[in-house]
Amino acid sequence: MDFLISPSIWEIRDTLPPMHTETMSPSDVITLTNLGNVPIDLGFQITEPGPWTPGFYPNVDMFVLRLHINDEPTAPTAFSLVSDYLKTDIQWATSGVGGKFGPGGNNVLPPPYASPDNTENLWMQFVSPTHCTSGESYEARIEIIMLCTVRYHMP
């Protein structure tokens, strides 16, 4: 299995106030391309949340990171509160309307299939905590690491 993620970083350059929602712009989109010879499924998890905890909703020292996978040139107008939020344990994308991170990320085809069949656009949305008690201020650089894992798609 061989795949390319480009770019591999989404950097929010602004200082965010409490409970601020920041969504990727089209210039920020992360594209995953299947370069291998088998169809793949994508799995995601937050491996290093920085000084905060990932959650379903923002709270004290708790942020929300949502991920939506599709072939569209712009971010979704609304992310699913239930299906798109990331956790620290791995979650696999499922296909179809209402799928986990979906509709994409499942059965990403290999070459010779061309875009959009062998690519996926990864759109993210970040919601900052209600306030911080961890000693970090909202003006500090916070790095949150999300891991993308691939597996062979089983028909």
XYZ file of N, CA and C in Angstrom:
465
model
N 0.847 -1.171 0.000
C 0.000 0.000 0.000
C 0.891 1.233 0.000
N 0.525 2.166 -0.833
C 1.290 3.397 -0.964
C 0.310 4.540 -1.161
N 0.488 5.605 -0.389
C -0.409 6.746 -0.515
C 0.353 8.028 -0.210
N -0.196 9.122 -0.667
C 0.411 10.436 -0.487
C -0.605 11.358 0.162
N -0.173 12.092 1.197
C -1.003 13.110 1.825
C -0.319 14.443 1.597
N -1.044 15.361 0.970
C -0.424 16.643 0.643
C -1.438 17.777 0.717
N -1.130 18.837 1.447
C -0.026 18.969 2.398
C -0.319 18.133 3.637
N 0.650 17.985 4.495
C 0.462 17.152 5.682
C 0.172 17.983 6.933
N 0.024 19.289 6.766
C -0.199 20.182 7.909
C -1.336 21.145 7.592
N -2.193 21.357 8.580
C -3.149 22.464 8.527
C -2.763 23.406 9.652
N -2.326 24.568 9.280
C -1.895 25.540 10.279
C -2.908 26.675 10.363
N -3.444 26.851 11.572
C -4.330 27.980 11.837
C -3.423 29.090 12.357
N -3.295 30.127 11.598
C -2.320 31.166 11.925
C -2.848 32.238 12.876
N -4.122 32.257 13.115
C -4.709 33.300 13.946
C -4.834 32.845 15.391
N -4.864 33.824 16.288
C -5.207 33.551 17.671
C -6.717 33.367 17.731
N -7.150 32.310 18.384
C -8.575 31.998 18.416
C -9.164 32.324 19.783
N -10.296 32.982 19.805
C -10.974 33.227 21.088
C -11.638 31.938 21.573
N -12.098 31.903 22.815
C -12.798 30.715 23.330
C -13.999 30.345 22.463
N -14.173 29.057 22.275
C -15.287 28.462 21.526
C -15.379 28.951 20.082
N -14.257 29.312 19.523
C -14.231 29.757 18.128
C -14.193 28.541 17.201
N -14.942 28.600 16.119
C -14.937 27.533 15.122
C -14.154 28.002 13.908
N -13.132 27.221 13.546
C -12.294 27.518 12.381
C -12.408 26.348 11.409
N -12.781 26.650 10.167
C -12.960 25.627 9.135
C -11.951 25.855 8.028
N -11.426 24.771 7.483
C -10.467 24.876 6.379
C -11.060 25.645 5.207
N -10.215 26.405 4.552
C -10.601 27.055 3.299
C -10.137 26.160 2.144
N -10.592 26.405 0.925
C -10.141 25.587 -0.204
C -8.614 25.562 -0.377
N -7.934 26.635 0.001
C -6.471 26.642 -0.124
C -5.794 25.784 0.947
N -6.536 25.383 1.993
C -5.994 24.551 3.070
C -6.247 23.056 2.873
N -7.094 22.691 1.914
C -7.531 21.297 1.797
C -6.337 20.347 1.751
N -6.505 19.212 2.410
C -5.498 18.152 2.397
C -6.017 17.067 1.466
N -5.196 16.662 0.508
C -5.597 15.650 -0.467
C -4.836 14.358 -0.203
N -5.565 13.258 -0.140
C -4.965 11.944 -0.017
C -5.119 11.241 -1.355
N -4.004 10.707 -1.864
C -4.006 9.995 -3.146
C -3.523 8.570 -2.922
N -4.287 7.604 -3.421
C -3.885 6.203 -3.375
C -2.905 5.957 -4.521
N -1.655 5.657 -4.197
C -0.626 5.381 -5.205
C -0.316 3.894 -5.316
N -0.970 3.088 -4.494
C -0.675 1.658 -4.456
C -1.405 0.875 -5.532
N -1.544 -0.434 -5.290
C -2.179 -1.299 -6.273
C -3.415 -2.011 -5.723
N -3.895 -1.560 -4.557
C -5.100 -2.139 -3.962
C -5.999 -1.010 -3.456
N -7.312 -1.241 -3.389
C -8.199 -0.234 -2.801
C -7.954 -0.143 -1.290
N -8.119 1.059 -0.737
C -7.834 1.256 0.685
C -8.994 1.948 1.399
N -9.034 1.744 2.710
C -9.920 2.463 3.620
C -9.041 3.334 4.507
N -9.581 4.468 4.936
C -8.829 5.406 5.757
C -9.340 5.402 7.190
N -8.402 5.420 8.125
C -8.730 5.511 9.547
C -8.002 6.697 10.155
N -8.611 7.323 11.151
C -8.041 8.526 11.747
C -8.166 8.490 13.264
N -7.177 9.104 13.914
C -7.218 9.264 15.350
C -6.315 10.425 15.748
N -6.631 11.047 16.857
C -5.764 12.078 17.418
C -4.769 11.367 18.310
N -3.487 11.492 17.998
C -2.462 10.795 18.784
C -1.789 11.701 19.807
N -1.730 12.992 19.525
C -1.137 13.946 20.465
C -2.023 15.189 20.517
N -2.848 15.308 21.566
C -3.786 16.426 21.644
C -3.208 17.709 22.232
N -1.903 17.725 22.479
C -1.321 18.907 23.102
C -1.747 18.982 24.560
N -1.910 20.184 25.111
C -2.274 20.318 26.526
C -3.762 20.116 26.793
N -4.539 19.874 25.755
C -5.982 19.764 25.889
C -6.448 18.339 25.609
N -7.751 18.127 25.730
C -8.379 16.833 25.468
C -9.357 16.991 24.314
N -9.361 16.063 23.356
C -10.371 16.136 22.307
C -11.719 15.675 22.850
N -12.782 16.271 22.332
C -14.101 15.894 22.804
C -15.175 16.081 21.754
N -16.373 15.714 22.136
C -17.549 15.831 21.278
C -18.020 17.282 21.197
N -17.798 18.031 22.266
C -18.168 19.444 22.324
C -17.062 20.186 23.081
N -16.896 21.498 22.850
C -15.856 22.235 23.565
C -16.225 22.397 25.039
N -15.185 22.392 25.887
C -15.382 22.557 27.312
C -14.079 23.108 27.883
N -13.931 23.094 29.186
C -12.698 23.549 29.813
C -11.565 22.629 29.361
N -10.534 23.196 28.738
C -9.382 22.436 28.231
C -9.783 21.314 27.265
N -10.918 21.440 26.614
C -11.394 20.427 25.674
C -11.749 21.088 24.342
N -11.142 20.578 23.271
C -11.394 21.090 21.927
C -12.155 20.057 21.120
N -12.648 20.480 19.965
C -13.305 19.569 19.032
C -12.551 19.661 17.707
N -12.217 18.516 17.143
C -11.642 18.465 15.800
C -12.523 17.546 14.975
N -13.064 18.109 13.902
C -13.949 17.343 13.019
C -13.261 17.127 11.680
N -13.581 16.018 11.044
C -13.004 15.654 9.751
C -14.116 15.186 8.832
N -14.121 15.718 7.618
C -15.098 15.288 6.613
C -14.336 14.978 5.335
N -14.629 13.847 4.726
C -13.906 13.389 3.542
C -14.861 13.331 2.363
N -14.469 14.010 1.278
C -15.286 13.987 0.069
C -14.436 14.387 -1.129
N -15.054 14.566 -2.277
C -14.355 14.974 -3.500
C -14.656 16.421 -3.879
N -15.303 17.148 -3.000
C -15.740 18.505 -3.316
C -14.583 19.507 -3.250
N -14.664 20.593 -4.028
C -13.604 21.603 -4.031
C -13.692 22.594 -2.867
N -14.771 22.523 -2.074
C -14.921 23.401 -0.913
C -15.350 22.579 0.297
N -15.084 23.136 1.469
C -15.464 22.457 2.711
C -16.978 22.347 2.810
N -17.466 21.344 3.529
C -18.912 21.244 3.698
C -19.457 22.463 4.431
N -20.680 22.837 4.135
C -21.285 23.980 4.814
C -21.591 23.637 6.267
N -21.797 22.369 6.552
C -22.031 21.918 7.924
C -21.335 20.580 8.133
N -20.585 20.476 9.211
C -19.981 19.203 9.604
C -20.962 18.473 10.509
N -20.941 17.143 10.458
C -21.805 16.357 11.332
C -21.215 16.334 12.741
N -22.012 16.737 13.720
C -21.534 16.727 15.103
C -21.258 15.303 15.573
N -22.012 14.349 15.064
C -21.878 12.961 15.504
C -20.873 12.182 14.653
N -20.974 12.282 13.342
C -20.175 11.437 12.453
C -18.784 11.970 12.142
N -18.547 13.258 12.327
C -17.284 13.847 11.868
C -16.273 14.151 12.966
N -16.595 13.947 14.235
C -15.624 14.340 15.252
C -14.599 13.231 15.493
N -13.368 13.676 15.761
C -12.246 12.753 15.953
C -12.022 12.448 17.426
N -11.544 11.233 17.689
C -11.240 10.770 19.044
C -9.776 10.358 19.101
N -9.356 9.875 20.254
C -7.983 9.374 20.392
C -7.874 7.903 19.983
N -8.990 7.205 19.829
C -8.935 5.845 19.312
C -9.264 5.879 17.815
N -8.721 4.935 17.083
C -8.873 4.955 15.624
C -10.327 4.713 15.241
N -10.757 5.469 14.236
C -12.091 5.320 13.671
C -11.933 5.211 12.164
N -12.618 4.262 11.557
C -12.492 4.026 10.117
C -13.626 4.711 9.368
N -13.283 5.314 8.262
C -14.277 5.972 7.416
C -15.229 4.922 6.848
N -16.488 5.294 6.795
C -17.486 4.437 6.172
C -18.162 5.230 5.065
N -18.635 4.536 4.052
C -19.153 5.219 2.864
C -20.627 5.550 2.996
N -21.057 6.398 2.076
C -22.464 6.724 1.969
C -22.866 7.926 2.791
N -24.061 8.377 2.566
C -24.608 9.498 3.306
C -24.741 9.086 4.769
N -24.265 9.910 5.668
C -24.315 9.586 7.085
C -23.191 8.689 7.543
N -22.248 8.353 6.651
C -21.123 7.511 7.021
C -20.141 8.251 7.913
N -19.309 7.511 8.605
C -18.288 8.104 9.456
C -17.316 8.879 8.589
N -17.151 10.153 8.843
C -16.298 11.080 8.092
C -16.738 11.213 6.640
N -17.877 10.669 6.288
C -18.224 10.463 4.905
C -18.921 11.569 4.188
N -19.064 11.323 2.930
C -19.247 10.059 2.235
C -17.968 9.373 1.760
N -16.802 10.015 1.846
C -15.567 9.422 1.304
C -14.750 8.692 2.346
N -13.537 8.262 1.907
C -12.585 7.620 2.796
C -12.675 6.114 2.853
N -13.599 5.551 2.102
C -13.815 4.112 2.100
C -13.721 3.622 0.658
N -12.929 2.579 0.431
C -12.738 2.019 -0.908
C -12.157 3.058 -1.882
N -11.053 3.671 -1.472
C -10.333 4.615 -2.337
C -9.547 3.770 -3.338
N -9.868 3.921 -4.607
C -9.330 3.028 -5.639
C -7.885 3.370 -6.002
N -7.129 2.355 -6.466
C -5.742 2.567 -6.879
C -5.662 3.007 -8.341
N -4.468 3.434 -8.787
C -4.279 3.645 -10.224
C -4.524 2.318 -10.944
N -5.013 2.299 -12.150
C -5.058 3.390 -13.112
C -6.266 4.298 -12.964
N -7.098 4.086 -11.923
C -8.213 5.009 -11.707
C -7.641 6.388 -11.443
N -8.303 7.387 -11.974
C -7.832 8.764 -11.809
C -8.733 9.504 -10.829
N -8.342 10.712 -10.514
C -9.133 11.560 -9.634
C -10.536 11.745 -10.225
N -11.596 11.649 -9.497
C -11.667 11.609 -8.046
C -11.680 10.211 -7.454
N -11.579 9.146 -8.261
C -11.692 7.788 -7.733
C -10.503 7.365 -6.877
N -9.299 7.910 -7.151
C -8.138 7.507 -6.360
C -7.679 8.615 -5.408
N -8.496 9.656 -5.222
C -8.151 10.737 -4.297
C -9.322 11.036 -3.373
N -9.003 11.655 -2.262
C -10.019 12.131 -1.322
C -9.573 13.485 -0.792
N -10.509 14.389 -0.599
C -10.227 15.665 0.050
C -10.584 15.544 1.523
N -9.644 15.926 2.379
C -9.840 15.883 3.821
C -10.072 17.312 4.306
N -11.260 17.556 4.822
C -11.655 18.873 5.324
C -11.754 18.802 6.837
N -11.153 19.771 7.527
C -11.193 19.772 8.987
C -11.833 21.042 9.531
N -12.352 20.889 10.726
C -12.941 22.004 11.456
C -12.486 21.877 12.913
N -12.008 22.981 13.467
C -11.505 23.021 14.842
C -12.366 23.970 15.662
N -12.734 23.532 16.878
C -13.458 24.380 17.811
C -12.612 24.488 19.077
N -12.241 25.719 19.434
C -11.368 25.934 20.589
C -12.126 25.712 21.905
N -11.378 25.416 22.989
C -12.008 25.194 24.298
C -12.777 26.413 24.801
N -13.654 26.178 25.770
C -14.398 27.279 26.382
C -13.453 28.197 27.148
N -12.480 27.615 27.827
C -11.376 28.357 28.431
C -10.286 27.367 28.838
N -9.120 27.909 29.170
C -7.946 27.083 29.456
C -7.551 27.190 30.921
N -7.260 26.045 31.516
C -6.704 26.017 32.868
C -5.372 25.286 32.884
N -4.948 24.813 31.721
C -3.754 23.966 31.627
C -2.447 24.751 31.625
N -2.518 26.058 31.800
C -1.301 26.856 31.780
C -0.966 27.391 30.403
N -1.670 26.904 29.391
C -1.458 27.408 28.035
C -2.451 28.536 27.780
N -2.002 29.564 27.114
C -2.934 30.620 26.751
C -3.384 30.399 25.319
N -4.384 31.139 24.923
C -4.875 31.020 23.559
C -3.873 31.601 22.566
N -2.866 32.308 23.071
C -1.874 32.892 22.174
C -0.644 32.012 22.037
N -0.613 30.892 22.719
C 0.502 29.952 22.615
C 0.327 29.093 21.368
N 1.432 28.598 20.844
C 1.364 27.664 19.717
C 1.006 26.291 20.273
N -0.081 25.753 19.784
C -0.554 24.435 20.206
C -0.479 23.512 19.001
N 0.134 22.357 19.188
C 0.230 21.396 18.096
C -0.603 20.174 18.446
N -1.505 19.835 17.559
C -2.363 18.663 17.707
C -2.030 17.737 16.550
N -1.718 16.489 16.855
C -1.314 15.547 15.803
C -2.414 14.509 15.587
N -2.801 14.386 14.317
C -3.789 13.406 13.903
C -3.070 12.378 13.031
N -3.320 11.126 13.272
C -2.702 10.043 12.513
C -3.695 9.488 11.504
N -3.233 9.307 10.265
C -4.030 8.660 9.228
C -3.454 7.261 9.013
N -4.300 6.264 9.099
C -3.900 4.872 8.892
C -4.675 4.327 7.704
N -4.054 3.481 6.911
C -4.751 2.874 5.790
C -4.779 1.350 5.963
N -5.790 0.750 5.421
C -5.897 -0.718 5.418
C -6.474 -1.132 4.070
N -6.235 -2.371 3.707
C -6.789 -2.940 2.483
C -8.306 -2.965 2.603
N -8.979 -2.497 1.565
C -10.445 -2.515 1.568
C -10.928 -3.923 1.271
N -11.687 -4.478 2.184
C -12.275 -5.807 1.994
C -13.658 -5.640 1.363
N -13.877 -6.220 0.189
C -15.189 -6.085 -0.457
C -16.315 -6.734 0.329
